[in-house]
CSV table of C-alpha atoms in Angstrom, one decimal:
chain,number,residue,atom,x,y,z
A,1,MET,CA,17.3,-66.5,-12.4
A,2,VAL,CA,15.4,-66.8,-9.2
A,3,ALA,CA,16.9,-65.5,-5.9
A,4,LEU,CA,16.6,-67.4,-2.7
A,5,LYS,CA,13.8,-66.3,-0.4
A,6,SER,CA,14.8,-64.6,2.8
A,7,ALA,CA,14.1,-67.6,5.1
A,8,ARG,CA,16.1,-70.0,2.8
A,9,ALA,CA,18.9,-67.5,2.5
A,10,ALA,CA,19.0,-67.2,6.4
A,11,ALA,CA,19.1,-71.0,6.7
A,12,VAL,CA,22.0,-71.2,4.2
A,13,VAL,CA,23.9,-68.5,6.0
A,14,GLN,CA,23.4,-70.4,9.2
A,15,LEU,CA,24.9,-73.5,7.7
A,16,GLY,CA,27.9,-71.4,6.6
A,17,GLN,CA,28.3,-69.9,10.1
A,18,VAL,CA,28.3,-73.4,11.7
A,19,GLY,CA,30.8,-74.6,9.1
A,20,ALA,CA,33.2,-71.7,9.5
A,21,GLU,CA,33.1,-72.0,13.3
A,22,HIS,CA,33.6,-75.7,13.2
A,23,PHE,CA,36.8,-75.5,11.1
A,24,GLY,CA,38.0,-72.2,12.7
A,25,LEU,CA,38.1,-70.4,9.4
A,26,HIS,CA,38.0,-66.6,8.8
A,27,GLN,CA,34.4,-65.7,8.6
A,28,PRO,CA,33.0,-63.2,6.0
A,29,ASP,CA,30.4,-60.5,6.8
A,30,TRP,CA,27.4,-62.7,7.1
A,31,SER,CA,25.0,-59.9,6.5
A,32,SER,CA,26.7,-59.2,3.1
A,33,VAL,CA,26.4,-63.0,2.3
A,34,HIS,CA,22.7,-62.9,3.1
A,35,ILE,CA,22.2,-59.9,0.9
A,36,ALA,CA,24.1,-61.6,-1.9
A,37,LEU,CA,22.1,-64.8,-1.6
A,38,GLU,CA,18.8,-62.8,-2.0
A,39,ARG,CA,19.9,-61.2,-5.2
A,40,PRO,CA,18.9,-63.1,-8.4
A,41,GLY,CA,21.6,-64.5,-10.6
A,42,LEU,CA,24.4,-67.0,-11.0
A,43,ARG,CA,26.4,-65.5,-8.2
A,44,SER,CA,23.8,-66.3,-5.6
A,45,ARG,CA,23.5,-69.9,-6.9
A,46,VAL,CA,27.3,-70.4,-6.7
A,47,LEU,CA,27.3,-68.9,-3.2
A,48,ALA,CA,24.6,-71.1,-1.9
A,49,ALA,CA,26.3,-74.2,-3.4
A,50,ALA,CA,29.6,-73.3,-1.7
A,51,LEU,CA,27.9,-72.8,1.7
A,52,ARG,CA,26.1,-76.2,1.3
A,53,LEU,CA,29.4,-77.8,0.5
A,54,LEU,CA,30.9,-76.3,3.7
A,55,SER,CA,28.0,-77.7,5.6
A,56,ALA,CA,28.5,-81.2,4.0
A,57,THR,CA,32.1,-81.2,5.0
A,58,VAL,CA,31.2,-80.5,8.6
A,59,GLY,CA,29.0,-83.6,8.5
A,60,LEU,CA,31.8,-85.6,7.1
A,61,ASP,CA,34.3,-84.3,9.7
A,62,ASN,CA,32.1,-85.3,12.6
A,63,GLU,CA,32.7,-88.8,13.9
A,64,GLY,CA,30.0,-91.3,13.1
A,65,SER,CA,29.4,-94.9,12.4
A,66,ILE,CA,31.0,-96.6,9.4
A,67,GLY,CA,27.6,-97.3,7.8
A,68,ASP,CA,26.7,-93.6,8.1
A,69,LEU,CA,30.0,-92.7,6.3
A,70,ASP,CA,28.6,-93.7,2.9
A,71,VAL,CA,25.6,-91.3,3.3
A,72,ARG,CA,27.9,-88.5,4.4
A,73,LEU,CA,30.3,-89.1,1.6
A,74,ARG,CA,27.5,-89.1,-0.9
A,75,LYS,CA,26.1,-85.8,0.5
A,76,THR,CA,29.6,-84.3,0.2
A,77,PHE,CA,30.1,-85.5,-3.3
A,78,LEU,CA,26.7,-84.3,-4.4
A,79,ALA,CA,27.4,-80.8,-2.9
A,80,GLU,CA,30.8,-80.7,-4.5
A,81,GLY,CA,29.2,-81.6,-7.9
A,82,ARG,CA,26.8,-78.7,-7.5
A,83,VAL,CA,29.6,-76.3,-6.8
A,84,VAL,CA,31.5,-77.5,-9.9
A,85,ARG,CA,28.4,-77.1,-12.1
A,86,TRP,CA,27.5,-73.6,-10.9
A,87,VAL,CA,31.2,-72.4,-11.0
A,88,ARG,CA,31.4,-73.6,-14.6
A,89,TRP,CA,28.2,-71.7,-15.5
A,90,TYR,CA,29.6,-68.7,-13.7
A,91,ALA,CA,32.9,-68.9,-15.6
A,92,PHE,CA,31.0,-69.2,-18.9
A,93,ALA,CA,28.9,-66.2,-18.1
A,94,LEU,CA,32.1,-64.2,-17.2
A,95,LEU,CA,33.7,-65.3,-20.5
A,96,ARG,CA,30.6,-64.3,-22.5
A,97,HIS,CA,30.5,-60.8,-20.9
A,98,GLY,CA,34.2,-60.2,-20.9
A,99,ARG,CA,36.2,-57.8,-23.0
A,100,GLN,CA,37.3,-59.0,-26.4
A,101,GLY,CA,41.0,-59.7,-26.7
A,102,VAL,CA,41.4,-60.3,-22.9
A,103,PRO,CA,42.2,-64.0,-22.0
A,104,PRO,CA,39.8,-65.7,-19.7
A,105,ASN,CA,40.6,-65.9,-16.1
A,106,THR,CA,42.2,-69.3,-15.3
A,107,GLY,CA,41.7,-68.8,-11.6
A,108,LEU,CA,38.3,-70.5,-11.7
A,109,HIS,CA,39.8,-73.5,-13.6
A,110,ARG,CA,42.6,-73.8,-11.0
A,111,TYR,CA,40.0,-73.6,-8.3
A,112,LEU,CA,38.1,-76.5,-9.8
A,113,VAL,CA,41.2,-78.6,-10.1
A,114,ARG,CA,42.0,-78.1,-6.4
A,115,LEU,CA,38.4,-79.0,-5.6
A,116,ASP,CA,38.7,-82.3,-7.5
A,117,HIS,CA,42.0,-83.0,-5.7
A,118,TYR,CA,40.5,-82.6,-2.2
A,119,GLY,CA,37.4,-84.5,-3.3
A,120,PHE,CA,39.6,-87.4,-4.3
A,121,LEU,CA,41.3,-87.4,-1.0
A,122,LEU,CA,38.0,-88.1,0.7
A,123,ILE,CA,38.1,-91.7,-0.5
A,124,THR,CA,41.7,-92.3,0.6
A,125,ASP,CA,43.4,-92.6,3.9
A,126,ARG,CA,44.0,-88.8,3.7
A,127,ARG,CA,40.3,-88.0,4.4
A,128,PRO,CA,41.0,-85.4,7.1
A,129,GLU,CA,43.2,-83.4,4.7
A,130,GLY,CA,40.5,-83.6,2.1
A,131,VAL,CA,37.7,-82.5,4.4
A,132,ALA,CA,39.8,-79.5,5.6
A,133,GLY,CA,40.7,-78.6,2.1
A,134,LEU,CA,37.1,-78.7,0.8
A,135,ALA,CA,36.1,-76.5,3.7
A,136,ARG,CA,38.9,-74.0,3.1
A,137,LEU,CA,38.0,-73.9,-0.7
A,138,SER,CA,34.3,-73.5,-0.2
A,139,LEU,CA,34.7,-70.7,2.3
A,140,GLY,CA,37.3,-69.1,0.1
A,141,LEU,CA,34.8,-69.1,-2.8
A,142,VAL,CA,32.3,-67.3,-0.5
A,143,HIS,CA,34.9,-64.7,0.3
A,144,HIS,CA,35.7,-64.3,-3.4
A,145,LEU,CA,32.1,-63.8,-4.4
A,146,VAL,CA,31.1,-61.5,-1.5
A,147,ASN,CA,34.4,-59.5,-0.9
A,148,GLY,CA,36.3,-59.9,-4.2
A,149,THR,CA,39.3,-61.6,-2.6
A,150,ASN,CA,41.5,-63.9,-4.6
A,151,LEU,CA,40.4,-67.6,-5.0
A,152,PRO,CA,42.2,-70.0,-2.8
A,153,ALA,CA,44.7,-72.1,-4.6
């Protein structure tokens, strides 16, 4: 796996900082996030996808024209799809390197179910709830990967 270059990692960290400030969420140690993004492996890919999803939800939360809404929804759904794909690969890697006889962690599965739920809310009249939920879940995944906290439910 290829790691993100320092300049790209800094740009992704900047997107995350803007998103966390926009939603007023608890911010992780951004220097630790930057270091984790520069390391090669699946963890850095999942981390970058989560921060890009947070950035996409900021774009969706901002007021704009109705014609622009389709573009912002598309960007958010693409970012959500990338998070789902990388989280599934990450879960598969954890399962492959886990101990025998120990059941796999269902926390990542529950996380993906919640991600789908909030993604569905984006196309209903409950869009603000969906945007806030996606932002909370994406930053929660960042906290989980960097600090080892529990995944948000």
